[in-house]
Coordinates of C-alpha atoms in Angstrom, one line a residue:
Chain A
X1 CA -14.2 -55.4 49.1
X2 CA -11.1 -53.9 50.4
X3 CA -7.5 -54.5 49.2
X4 CA -6.6 -57.0 51.9
X5 CA -9.8 -59.0 50.9
X6 CA -8.5 -59.0 47.4
X7 CA -5.2 -60.4 48.5
X8 CA -6.7 -63.2 50.6
X9 CA -9.0 -64.2 47.8
X10 CA -5.9 -64.5 45.7
X11 CA -4.3 -66.7 48.3
X12 CA -7.4 -68.9 48.4
X13 CA -7.2 -69.3 44.7
X14 CA -3.6 -70.4 45.0
X15 CA -4.4 -72.9 47.7
X16 CA -7.1 -74.4 45.4
X17 CA -4.5 -74.9 42.7
X18 CA -2.1 -76.4 45.2
X19 CA -4.7 -79.0 46.1
X20 CA -5.0 -79.9 42.4
X21 CA -1.3 -80.3 42.1
X22 CA -1.3 -82.8 44.9
X23 CA -3.8 -85.0 43.1
X24 CA -2.0 -86.4 40.0
X25 CA 1.0 -85.5 38.1
X26 CA -0.5 -86.3 34.7
X27 CA 0.9 -84.3 31.8
X28 CA -2.4 -82.7 30.9
X29 CA -2.8 -81.7 34.5
X30 CA 0.7 -80.2 34.4
X31 CA -0.3 -78.2 31.4
X32 CA -3.5 -77.0 33.0
X33 CA -1.7 -75.9 36.1
X34 CA 0.9 -74.1 34.0
X35 CA -1.9 -72.3 32.2
X36 CA -3.7 -71.5 35.4
X37 CA -0.7 -70.1 37.2
X38 CA 0.3 -68.2 34.1
X39 CA -3.0 -66.4 33.9
X40 CA -3.9 -66.2 37.5
X41 CA -2.0 -63.0 38.2
X42 CA -3.2 -61.2 35.1
X43 CA -6.7 -62.3 36.1
X44 CA -6.2 -60.9 39.6
X45 CA -4.9 -57.7 38.0
X46 CA -8.1 -57.4 35.9
X47 CA -10.2 -57.8 39.0
X48 CA -8.1 -55.0 40.7
X49 CA -8.7 -52.7 37.7
X50 CA -12.4 -53.4 37.7
X51 CA -12.6 -52.9 41.4
X52 CA -10.6 -49.6 41.2
X53 CA -12.8 -48.2 38.4
X54 CA -15.8 -48.6 40.7
X55 CA -14.0 -47.6 43.9
X56 CA -12.4 -44.4 42.6
X57 CA -14.1 -41.9 40.3
X58 CA -10.7 -40.6 39.2
X59 CA -9.2 -43.9 38.2
X60 CA -10.6 -44.3 34.7
X61 CA -9.8 -40.8 33.6
X62 CA -7.3 -40.1 30.8
X63 CA -5.3 -37.9 33.2
X64 CA -4.8 -40.7 35.7
X65 CA -4.1 -43.4 33.2
X66 CA -1.6 -41.2 31.4
X67 CA 0.0 -40.4 34.7
X68 CA 0.5 -44.0 35.5
X69 CA 2.0 -44.7 32.1
X70 CA 4.3 -41.7 32.4
X71 CA 5.7 -43.1 35.6
X72 CA 6.4 -46.6 34.5
X73 CA 9.2 -45.8 32.0
X74 CA 12.1 -45.9 34.4
X75 CA 10.9 -48.9 36.4
X76 CA 9.9 -50.5 33.1
X77 CA 13.5 -50.3 31.7
X78 CA 14.9 -51.6 35.0
X79 CA 12.4 -54.5 34.9
X80 CA 13.6 -55.4 31.4
X81 CA 17.2 -55.6 32.7
X82 CA 16.0 -57.6 35.7
X83 CA 14.1 -59.9 33.4
X84 CA 17.4 -60.6 31.5
X85 CA 19.2 -61.4 34.8
X86 CA 16.4 -63.5 36.2
X87 CA 16.0 -65.4 32.9
X88 CA 19.6 -66.6 33.2
X89 CA 19.0 -67.7 36.8
X90 CA 20.7 -64.6 38.3
X91 CA 19.4 -61.5 40.0
X92 CA 20.7 -58.0 40.0
X93 CA 20.0 -56.2 43.3
X94 CA 22.3 -53.3 42.5
X95 CA 20.1 -51.8 39.8
X96 CA 18.4 -49.3 42.1
X97 CA 21.6 -48.1 43.8
X98 CA 23.3 -47.9 40.4
X99 CA 20.5 -45.6 39.2
X100 CA 21.6 -43.3 42.0
X101 CA 25.3 -43.7 41.4
X102 CA 25.1 -43.1 37.7
X103 CA 22.9 -40.1 38.1
X104 CA 25.1 -38.5 40.7
X105 CA 28.3 -39.1 38.8
X106 CA 26.9 -37.8 35.6
X107 CA 25.4 -34.7 37.2
X108 CA 28.5 -34.0 39.3
X109 CA 31.1 -34.6 36.6
X110 CA 29.1 -32.6 34.1
X111 CA 29.4 -29.5 36.2
X112 CA 33.2 -30.0 36.5
X113 CA 34.1 -31.5 33.1
X114 CA 31.3 -30.6 30.8
X115 CA 28.6 -33.0 29.7
X116 CA 30.3 -34.9 26.8
X117 CA 33.4 -35.9 28.7
X118 CA 31.3 -36.7 31.8
X119 CA 29.0 -38.8 29.8
X120 CA 31.8 -40.8 28.2
X121 CA 33.4 -41.4 31.6
X122 CA 30.1 -42.4 33.1
X123 CA 29.3 -44.9 30.3
X124 CA 32.7 -46.5 30.8
X125 CA 32.1 -46.7 34.5
X126 CA 28.7 -48.3 33.8
X127 CA 30.4 -50.9 31.5
X128 CA 33.0 -51.6 34.1
X129 CA 30.3 -51.8 36.7
X130 CA 28.4 -54.4 34.7
X131 CA 31.5 -56.3 33.9
X132 CA 32.5 -56.5 37.6
X133 CA 29.1 -57.7 38.6
X134 CA 29.0 -60.3 35.9
X135 CA 32.6 -61.4 36.5
X136 CA 32.0 -61.9 40.2
X137 CA 28.7 -63.6 39.7
X138 CA 30.3 -66.2 37.4
X139 CA 32.8 -67.2 40.0
X140 CA 30.3 -69.4 41.7
X141 CA 26.9 -70.9 41.6
X142 CA 23.9 -69.0 42.9
X143 CA 25.9 -66.2 44.3
X144 CA 24.3 -63.3 42.3
X145 CA 22.2 -62.4 45.3
X146 CA 25.1 -61.8 47.7
X147 CA 27.3 -60.3 45.0
X148 CA 24.8 -57.7 43.8
X149 CA 23.6 -57.0 47.3
X150 CA 27.2 -56.1 48.2
X151 CA 27.7 -54.0 45.1
X152 CA 24.4 -52.3 45.8
X153 CA 25.9 -51.2 49.2
X154 CA 29.1 -50.1 47.5
X155 CA 27.2 -48.1 44.9
X156 CA 25.0 -46.5 47.5
X157 CA 28.0 -45.6 49.7
X158 CA 29.9 -44.1 46.8
X159 CA 26.9 -42.1 45.8
X160 CA 26.5 -40.7 49.3
X161 CA 30.2 -39.9 49.5
X162 CA 30.3 -38.3 46.1
X163 CA 27.2 -36.1 46.8
X164 CA 28.0 -35.6 50.4
X165 CA 24.3 -36.4 51.0
X166 CA 23.0 -33.4 49.1
X167 CA 21.1 -33.4 45.8
X168 CA 23.1 -32.1 42.8
X169 CA 21.3 -29.4 40.8
X170 CA 22.0 -27.0 37.9
X171 CA 24.0 -29.4 35.8
X172 CA 24.1 -29.4 32.0
X173 CA 21.8 -32.0 30.7
X174 CA 21.3 -32.3 26.9
X175 CA 19.2 -35.5 27.4
X176 CA 16.7 -33.7 29.6
X177 CA 14.1 -34.2 27.0
X178 CA 14.2 -38.0 27.6
X179 CA 12.7 -37.5 31.0
X180 CA 10.8 -34.3 30.7
X181 CA 9.6 -33.7 27.2
X182 CA 6.9 -35.1 24.9
X183 CA 7.0 -36.0 21.2
X184 CA 3.5 -34.8 20.3
X185 CA 1.3 -36.2 23.0
X186 CA 3.8 -39.1 23.9
X187 CA 6.5 -38.6 26.5
X188 CA 10.0 -39.4 25.2
X189 CA 10.5 -41.7 28.2
X190 CA 7.7 -43.9 27.0
X191 CA 9.1 -44.0 23.5
X192 CA 12.5 -45.0 24.9
X193 CA 10.9 -47.7 27.0
X194 CA 8.9 -49.0 24.0
X195 CA 12.1 -49.2 22.0
X196 CA 13.9 -51.1 24.8
X197 CA 11.0 -53.4 25.1
X198 CA 10.8 -54.1 21.3
X199 CA 14.5 -54.8 21.0
X200 CA 14.6 -57.2 23.9
X201 CA 11.4 -58.8 22.7
X202 CA 12.9 -59.5 19.3
X203 CA 16.2 -60.7 20.7
X204 CA 14.6 -63.1 23.2
X205 CA 12.1 -64.5 20.7
X206 CA 13.8 -64.5 17.3
X207 CA 17.6 -64.8 17.8
X208 CA 19.9 -67.5 18.7
X209 CA 21.1 -65.4 21.6
X210 CA 17.6 -65.3 23.0
X211 CA 17.4 -69.1 22.8
X212 CA 20.8 -69.3 24.6
X213 CA 19.6 -67.1 27.4
X214 CA 16.6 -69.3 28.0
X215 CA 18.7 -72.4 27.8
X216 CA 21.2 -71.1 30.4
X217 CA 18.4 -70.4 32.8
X218 CA 16.7 -73.7 32.1
X219 CA 19.7 -76.0 32.4
X220 CA 23.1 -74.4 32.6
X221 CA 24.8 -77.7 32.1
X222 CA 22.9 -78.4 28.9
X223 CA 23.8 -75.0 27.6
X224 CA 27.4 -75.7 28.3
X225 CA 27.5 -79.0 26.5
X226 CA 25.9 -77.4 23.6
X227 CA 28.9 -75.1 23.3
X228 CA 27.3 -72.0 24.8
X229 CA 29.8 -70.0 26.8
X230 CA 27.7 -69.4 29.8
X231 CA 30.2 -67.2 31.6
X232 CA 30.6 -64.8 28.7
X233 CA 26.8 -64.7 28.3
X234 CA 26.3 -63.9 32.0
X235 CA 28.9 -61.1 32.0
X236 CA 27.3 -59.8 28.8
X237 CA 23.9 -59.7 30.5
X238 CA 25.2 -57.8 33.5
X239 CA 27.0 -55.3 31.2
X240 CA 23.8 -54.8 29.2
X241 CA 21.9 -54.5 32.5
X242 CA 24.2 -51.7 33.7
X243 CA 23.8 -49.8 30.4
X244 CA 20.1 -50.0 30.5
X245 CA 20.1 -49.0 34.2
X246 CA 22.2 -46.0 33.1
X247 CA 19.6 -45.2 30.5
X248 CA 16.9 -45.3 33.2
X249 CA 19.0 -43.1 35.4
X250 CA 19.3 -40.5 32.6
X251 CA 15.5 -40.5 32.2
X252 CA 15.1 -40.0 35.9
X253 CA 17.7 -37.1 35.9
X254 CA 15.7 -35.4 33.1
X255 CA 12.4 -35.9 34.9
X256 CA 13.4 -34.6 38.4
X257 CA 16.2 -32.2 37.1
X258 CA 18.3 -33.1 40.1
X259 CA 20.6 -36.0 41.1
X260 CA 19.3 -37.2 44.4
X261 CA 21.7 -39.2 46.6
X262 CA 18.9 -41.7 47.3
X263 CA 17.6 -41.9 43.8
X264 CA 16.6 -45.4 42.8
X265 CA 16.1 -46.7 46.3
X266 CA 13.8 -49.7 46.3
X267 CA 13.9 -50.0 42.5
X268 CA 15.6 -53.4 42.8
X269 CA 12.6 -54.7 44.6
X270 CA 10.1 -53.1 42.2
X271 CA 11.9 -54.5 39.2
X272 CA 12.0 -57.9 40.7
X273 CA 8.3 -57.6 41.6
X274 CA 7.3 -56.8 38.1
X275 CA 9.2 -59.6 36.5
X276 CA 7.9 -62.1 39.0
X277 CA 4.3 -60.9 38.8
X278 CA 4.8 -61.4 35.1
X279 CA 5.3 -65.1 35.7
X280 CA 9.0 -65.4 35.4
X281 CA 10.7 -68.1 37.4
X282 CA 13.3 -67.2 40.1
X283 CA 15.2 -70.3 39.1
X284 CA 15.6 -69.0 35.6
X285 CA 14.5 -70.0 32.1
X286 CA 11.0 -68.7 32.2
X287 CA 9.6 -65.3 31.6
X288 CA 9.1 -62.9 28.8
X289 CA 8.9 -59.3 27.7
X290 CA 5.1 -59.2 27.3
X291 CA 4.5 -60.7 30.7
X292 CA 7.0 -58.3 32.3
X293 CA 5.2 -55.4 30.7
X294 CA 2.0 -56.7 32.2
X295 CA 3.9 -56.9 35.5
X296 CA 5.1 -53.3 35.1
X297 CA 1.5 -52.1 34.5
X298 CA 0.2 -54.2 37.4
X299 CA 2.7 -52.7 39.8
X300 CA 2.0 -49.2 38.4
X301 CA -1.8 -49.6 38.9
X302 CA -1.4 -51.2 42.3
X303 CA 0.7 -48.2 43.5
X304 CA -1.7 -45.8 41.8
X305 CA -4.8 -47.6 43.2
X306 CA -3.4 -47.5 46.7
X307 CA -2.8 -43.8 46.3
X308 CA -6.2 -43.1 45.0
X309 CA -7.8 -45.1 47.8
X310 CA -5.9 -43.0 50.2
X311 CA -4.1 -45.9 51.7
X312 CA -0.8 -45.0 53.5
X313 CA 2.3 -45.2 51.4
X314 CA 3.7 -47.5 54.1
X315 CA 1.2 -50.1 53.1
X316 CA 2.7 -50.2 49.7
X317 CA 5.8 -51.9 51.1
X318 CA 3.6 -54.5 52.7
X319 CA 1.8 -55.0 49.4
X320 CA 4.9 -55.2 47.3
X321 CA 6.6 -57.7 49.6
X322 CA 3.4 -59.8 49.7
X323 CA 3.0 -59.8 46.0
X324 CA 6.6 -61.0 45.4
X325 CA 6.0 -63.7 47.9
X326 CA 2.8 -64.8 46.2
X327 CA 4.5 -64.7 42.8
X328 CA 7.3 -66.9 44.2
X329 CA 4.9 -69.4 45.6
X330 CA 3.0 -69.6 42.3
X331 CA 6.4 -70.2 40.7
X332 CA 7.0 -73.1 43.1
X333 CA 3.7 -74.6 42.1
X334 CA 4.6 -74.4 38.5
X335 CA 7.9 -76.2 39.1
X336 CA 6.3 -79.0 41.0
X337 CA 6.5 -82.2 39.1
Chain B
X1 CA 38.3 -106.6 13.3
X2 CA 39.9 -103.3 14.2
X3 CA 42.4 -102.1 11.7
X4 CA 45.1 -99.4 12.1
X5 CA 42.7 -96.8 10.8
X6 CA 41.2 -95.4 14.0
X7 CA 38.5 -92.8 14.1
X8 CA 39.5 -91.6 17.6
X9 CA 42.6 -92.2 19.6
X10 CA 43.5 -91.0 23.1
X11 CA 47.1 -91.5 23.9
X12 CA 48.7 -91.6 27.3
X13 CA 46.1 -89.5 29.0
X14 CA 46.7 -88.4 32.6
X15 CA 44.5 -86.4 34.8
X16 CA 44.8 -85.7 38.5
X17 CA 42.5 -83.8 40.9
X18 CA 44.8 -82.6 43.6
X19 CA 46.3 -85.8 45.0
X20 CA 43.7 -88.0 43.4
X21 CA 45.0 -89.6 40.2
X22 CA 41.7 -90.0 38.3
X23 CA 43.2 -91.2 35.0
X24 CA 46.7 -92.5 34.7
X25 CA 48.3 -93.2 31.3
X26 CA 45.2 -94.5 29.6
X27 CA 45.1 -95.3 25.9
X28 CA 41.8 -95.6 24.1
X29 CA 41.2 -96.3 20.5
X30 CA 37.9 -96.4 18.7
X31 CA 37.4 -97.8 15.2
X32 CA 34.9 -96.7 12.6
X33 CA 31.4 -98.1 13.2
X34 CA 32.1 -99.8 16.4
X35 CA 30.7 -99.6 19.9
X36 CA 33.2 -99.7 22.6
X37 CA 32.0 -100.5 26.1
X38 CA 33.7 -98.6 28.8
X39 CA 33.4 -100.4 32.1
X40 CA 34.7 -99.8 35.6
X41 CA 33.7 -99.3 39.2
X42 CA 32.6 -95.9 40.5
X43 CA 35.5 -93.5 40.4
X44 CA 37.4 -95.8 38.0
X45 CA 37.9 -92.8 35.7
X46 CA 35.4 -93.5 33.0
X47 CA 33.5 -90.2 33.2
X48 CA 36.7 -88.3 33.7
X49 CA 38.2 -89.8 30.6
X50 CA 35.1 -89.0 28.6
X51 CA 34.8 -85.5 30.0
X52 CA 38.3 -84.9 28.7
X53 CA 37.0 -85.6 25.2
X54 CA 34.3 -83.0 25.7
X55 CA 36.6 -80.4 27.3
X56 CA 35.0 -80.4 30.7
X57 CA 38.4 -81.5 32.0
X58 CA 41.7 -80.6 30.7
X59 CA 44.1 -83.5 30.6
X60 CA 47.4 -83.0 32.5
X61 CA 49.2 -85.0 29.7
X62 CA 48.3 -86.9 26.6
X63 CA 47.2 -86.5 23.1
X64 CA 44.0 -86.9 21.2
X65 CA 43.7 -87.8 17.5
X66 CA 40.6 -87.7 15.4
X67 CA 41.0 -89.5 12.1
X68 CA 44.7 -89.5 12.5
X69 CA 45.0 -85.8 13.1
X70 CA 46.0 -84.5 16.5
X71 CA 43.3 -82.2 17.9
X72 CA 43.1 -79.9 20.8
X73 CA 39.7 -79.7 22.4
X74 CA 39.3 -76.6 24.5
X75 CA 35.6 -76.0 24.6
X76 CA 32.5 -78.3 24.4
X77 CA 31.9 -76.5 21.1
X78 CA 35.3 -77.8 19.7
X79 CA 34.2 -81.3 20.5
X80 CA 31.0 -80.8 18.7
X81 CA 32.8 -79.4 15.6
X82 CA 35.0 -82.5 15.6
X83 CA 31.8 -84.7 15.5
X84 CA 32.1 -85.8 19.1
X85 CA 28.8 -85.8 20.9
X86 CA 28.0 -86.9 24.4
X87 CA 24.8 -88.1 25.9
X88 CA 24.5 -87.7 29.6
X89 CA 22.7 -89.5 32.3
X90 CA 20.3 -86.5 32.7
X91 CA 20.2 -86.0 28.9
X92 CA 21.3 -82.4 29.3
X93 CA 18.3 -80.8 27.7
X94 CA 16.9 -77.4 28.5
X95 CA 13.5 -78.4 30.0
X96 CA 12.0 -75.0 29.2
X97 CA 12.7 -75.2 25.5
X98 CA 11.0 -77.1 22.7
X99 CA 12.3 -80.3 21.2
X100 CA 13.4 -78.4 18.1
X101 CA 15.1 -75.7 20.1
X102 CA 17.0 -78.3 22.1
X103 CA 18.1 -80.2 19.0
X104 CA 19.5 -77.0 17.5
X105 CA 20.8 -75.4 20.8
X106 CA 24.1 -73.8 20.2
X107 CA 23.9 -74.2 16.4
X108 CA 20.6 -72.7 15.5
X109 CA 19.6 -72.4 11.8
X110 CA 19.3 -68.8 11.0
X111 CA 18.2 -66.5 8.2
X112 CA 19.4 -63.0 7.5
X113 CA 17.1 -60.1 7.8
X114 CA 18.4 -56.5 7.6
X115 CA 21.9 -57.8 8.2
X116 CA 20.9 -59.6 11.4
X117 CA 20.7 -63.3 12.1
X118 CA 17.3 -64.5 13.1
X119 CA 16.1 -68.0 14.0
X120 CA 14.7 -69.9 11.1
X121 CA 12.0 -71.7 13.1
X122 CA 10.3 -73.4 10.1
X123 CA 13.5 -75.0 8.9
X124 CA 14.6 -76.0 12.4
X125 CA 11.2 -77.7 13.0
X126 CA 11.4 -79.6 9.7
X127 CA 14.9 -80.8 10.3
X128 CA 14.1 -81.6 13.9
X129 CA 11.2 -83.8 12.7
X130 CA 13.4 -85.7 10.4
X131 CA 16.1 -86.1 13.2
X132 CA 13.5 -87.4 15.6
X133 CA 12.3 -89.9 13.0
X134 CA 15.7 -91.7 13.3
X135 CA 14.8 -92.6 16.9
X136 CA 11.5 -94.3 16.0
X137 CA 9.8 -92.5 18.9
X138 CA 6.3 -91.2 18.4
X139 CA 5.8 -87.5 19.2
X140 CA 3.0 -85.2 18.6
X141 CA 5.1 -82.2 17.6
X142 CA 8.6 -81.0 17.8
X143 CA 7.3 -77.9 19.3
X144 CA 6.5 -79.8 22.6
X145 CA 8.3 -78.4 25.6
X146 CA 10.8 -80.9 27.0
X147 CA 9.3 -80.7 30.5
X148 CA 6.2 -82.5 29.1
X149 CA 8.2 -85.5 27.8
X150 CA 8.8 -88.8 29.5
X151 CA 12.3 -90.1 30.2
X152 CA 12.4 -92.3 27.2
X153 CA 11.3 -89.4 25.0
X154 CA 13.9 -87.1 26.4
X155 CA 16.6 -89.7 25.7
X156 CA 15.3 -89.8 22.1
X157 CA 15.7 -86.1 21.9
X158 CA 19.2 -86.2 23.2
X159 CA 20.1 -88.9 20.7
X160 CA 18.4 -87.0 17.8
X161 CA 20.4 -84.0 18.8
X162 CA 23.6 -86.0 18.7
X163 CA 22.9 -87.6 15.3
X164 CA 21.4 -84.5 13.6
X165 CA 24.8 -83.1 12.8
X166 CA 26.8 -85.9 11.3
X167 CA 28.3 -87.0 14.6
X168 CA 31.2 -89.4 14.2
X169 CA 31.5 -90.4 17.8
X170 CA 28.6 -90.5 20.3
X171 CA 29.6 -91.0 23.9
X172 CA 26.8 -92.4 26.0
X173 CA 27.4 -91.9 29.7
X174 CA 25.0 -94.2 31.5
X175 CA 22.2 -93.5 29.1
X176 CA 20.0 -96.1 30.7
X177 CA 20.4 -94.9 34.3
X178 CA 17.3 -92.8 34.3
X179 CA 15.2 -94.9 32.0
X180 CA 12.4 -97.3 33.0
X181 CA 13.3 -100.9 32.3
X182 CA 10.9 -101.3 29.4
X183 CA 12.5 -98.4 27.5
X184 CA 16.0 -99.8 27.7
X185 CA 15.8 -102.5 24.9
X186 CA 14.6 -99.9 22.2
X187 CA 17.5 -97.7 23.2
X188 CA 20.0 -100.6 22.7
X189 CA 18.4 -101.5 19.4
X190 CA 18.8 -97.9 18.4
X191 CA 22.5 -97.9 19.3
X192 CA 23.1 -101.0 17.1
X193 CA 21.0 -99.3 14.3
X194 CA 23.2 -96.2 14.5
X195 CA 26.4 -98.3 14.6
X196 CA 25.2 -100.1 11.4
X197 CA 24.9 -96.6 9.8
X198 CA 28.6 -96.0 10.6
X199 CA 28.4 -94.0 13.8
X200 CA 30.9 -95.0 16.5
X201 CA 30.0 -95.1 20.1
X202 CA 31.5 -95.3 23.5
X203 CA 29.0 -96.8 25.9
X204 CA 29.4 -96.4 29.6
X205 CA 27.1 -98.5 31.7
X206 CA 26.9 -100.4 34.9
X207 CA 24.6 -102.9 33.3
X208 CA 27.3 -105.3 31.9
X209 CA 24.6 -107.4 30.2
X210 CA 23.6 -104.4 28.0
X211 CA 27.2 -103.7 27.2
X212 CA 27.7 -107.3 26.0
X213 CA 24.6 -107.2 23.9
X214 CA 25.6 -104.1 22.0
X215 CA 29.4 -103.6 22.2
X216 CA 32.0 -104.9 19.8
X217 CA 34.8 -104.4 22.3
X218 CA 35.0 -103.6 26.0
X219 CA 37.6 -101.7 27.9
X220 CA 37.9 -102.0 31.7
X221 CA 39.2 -99.2 33.9
X222 CA 40.2 -99.7 37.5
X223 CA 41.4 -96.9 39.7
X224 CA 42.2 -94.7 36.8
X225 CA 44.2 -97.3 34.9
X226 CA 43.2 -99.4 31.9
X227 CA 43.3 -103.0 33.0
X228 CA 42.4 -104.5 29.7
X229 CA 40.6 -104.3 26.4
X230 CA 39.0 -107.3 24.7
X231 CA 36.5 -108.2 22.0
X232 CA 33.2 -109.0 23.6
X233 CA 33.1 -112.4 21.8
X234 CA 36.4 -113.4 23.4
X235 CA 35.4 -112.7 26.9
X236 CA 32.6 -113.3 29.3
X237 CA 30.4 -111.3 31.7
X238 CA 32.1 -113.1 34.6
X239 CA 35.6 -112.3 33.5
X240 CA 34.8 -108.6 33.0
X241 CA 33.1 -108.5 36.4
X242 CA 36.1 -109.8 38.1
X243 CA 38.3 -107.4 36.2
X244 CA 36.1 -104.5 37.4
X245 CA 36.2 -105.8 40.9
X246 CA 40.0 -106.3 40.7
X247 CA 39.9 -110.0 41.6
X248 CA 41.4 -110.8 38.2
X249 CA 44.4 -108.7 36.9
X250 CA 44.1 -109.0 33.1
X251 CA 42.0 -110.7 30.5
X252 CA 42.5 -114.4 30.0
X253 CA 44.4 -116.0 27.1
X254 CA 41.4 -115.8 24.7
X255 CA 41.2 -112.1 24.9
X256 CA 45.0 -111.4 25.1
X257 CA 45.4 -110.6 21.4
X258 CA 44.0 -107.2 22.0
X259 CA 45.1 -105.1 24.9
X260 CA 46.7 -101.7 25.2
X261 CA 50.2 -103.1 25.1
X262 CA 49.4 -104.6 21.6
X263 CA 49.0 -101.1 20.2
X264 CA 52.8 -100.5 20.0
X265 CA 53.0 -101.8 16.4
X266 CA 50.6 -99.0 15.4
X267 CA 52.6 -96.3 17.2
X268 CA 55.8 -97.2 15.4

C-alpha cells in the first residue's frame, strides 16, 4: 500500500457514503451519516498510523513521536485560533503572515528599544491588527476570505520591508524558554499549547460565550434576534486570534532564535487543514477543540510519515491540498438534507 | 373590548428606505391578552413595522410605548427585555445547537465557579422541558439538536423560547409559512391557548382564514399606510381582502367604530 492508494481508498469510502445520502433523508439516516463522516477521518488517520508503524522502523520510537509532538505546538495554537474563526463562519488567512510580521517586529524593535517596550508595542499592534481584521470582516457577509487574504499580503509585505529580506538575529528574548526549553521532560511550548487548548475547550463547552460562538456560526440571524451582538463577537474573535498568533510567533522565535522574513508561510493553510480534518464545517457552527487536536496530530503525522517514507517535500503540498478538499467534500455531505 | 389601557402602542411611525416609504404614519395599539392580525399585500410594510419593534430597523420618526411608558428599542436584546418576542418564518433557531441551548440562547442560565460564569446545563434542560410542555409537542429530549427536528417541532421550540421568559407580546411573522398543512391547526390552537393565558400577539399571515379564526382585531396595511382596523366579528374575509387589494378604501359602517382616527380621544 502506498500513500496515494491510501487516499483513493478514502475517496471510495466517501463515494459510498454519498450513495447512502442519495437514498433517503430519514432522520436516523442523517444521524448515521453524521456519525460516519465524523469518524471517517479519524479512522483513516488510524489506518495511516498502523501503516506507518509497519512501513517505517523509526516511526514508533519515542524519539520520533516526541519530535512530532514538539513540532505541533505552533501550528496547534494557530489551529485553535483558526477554529474560533471557522466556528463563527469566518476564516483568517492572515495568521501565517502575521506570525512572520509579529516575530520580525518584536525581534527588530527589541534590538532598538529593548525587550519590554518592544513587547508592549508589538502586543498593541497585534490587538490593532486583530481589531482591523474583525472590523473589516463585519462590514459585509462572507468577505473574511478576501479581507484576510489582503491583510495577509499587507503583513507579508511589511515584514519583508522591515527586515529588508534578511533574518534578524541576536535580539534579546526573555521568552526564549517558551520555544526552546523543557520543564522536566516536557517542552514549554507543549505546555503552552495545552493551556491554550484547555482554556478554549472550557470556553466553548461550558460558557455562554461558547454557545454564542456556535450560534453565530450556525445561524447568524438567530443569534442576532436572541440579542447577541454578532459584530462585537466577531471583532473579539479576530482580536483573540491575533493575540494567540502572537503567542505562536513568540514560541517560533524562541525555537529558531531568529526572525525569518518568511516565517509562518503556509501556516494559514495548515491551520485550516487541521480544523477541517477535525470535522469542522466551513460554513460555521460545527467543530471543537478535541477534534481540532486530532486534526493537528493527523497533519503532524502525515508530514512526519511522508518524511520518513522519503517522499519529496513537494508532495506534501499536494497531500495537504487534497486533504482539505476531501474534508470540505465530507462537510458538504454532512450538510446535505 | 379594547380599553384605554394598552400593552403596546406605536405612534406615528415612519420609515423610509431611500425613496421607498415603507411605513408612513402608522399607529398600532395592542391590548392585553388579544391577538391582532396584521394584514397586507407584499411590501405593505407589515414586516418593516414589526422589525422596528425588534430593533432591526430604526424608525425615522415615531414613538413606542410599552404599558404606557415610552421605550427606546435599540437592540434586539432591548426588545426581549421589554417582553417583546418575535417568531420568524424560518423560526430563527441555531440548527447546530440543542433545543435547550436554543431556548436559552442569549440568556443562558449560569452558575458561578471560581468567579466565572459557567452554563448550568441541568437547570437549563429542566426549564426547557417545562417550556416545551406548553406547546403540547412530544419530544424525546431537549438535548436533541435542532437539525433533527421537523418543521412543526422547530416552530414549537421557537414558541417555547418566546414564552419561556414571561413574554408580554409575541409577534408571529408568517409562522405558518413553512409548516405543512396538518401542523397549522395545532399552532392556531396554541396561539389561542397562549392568548387565554394573557399573552398578547401580533399575527402576520397571508392566510386570512387563519387570521379570522384566531384574531380579536385585524389591521390592514397598504403601501405603508394603515387603511383600517376592525374587530374581526364586525368585518368579513371578503371585506378585508378588498381592503388589502385596494378595491375598497376603508372598512364599512359596521367596523367604523374602531379605526386609527378613533384613537384621538386616548391621545388627549
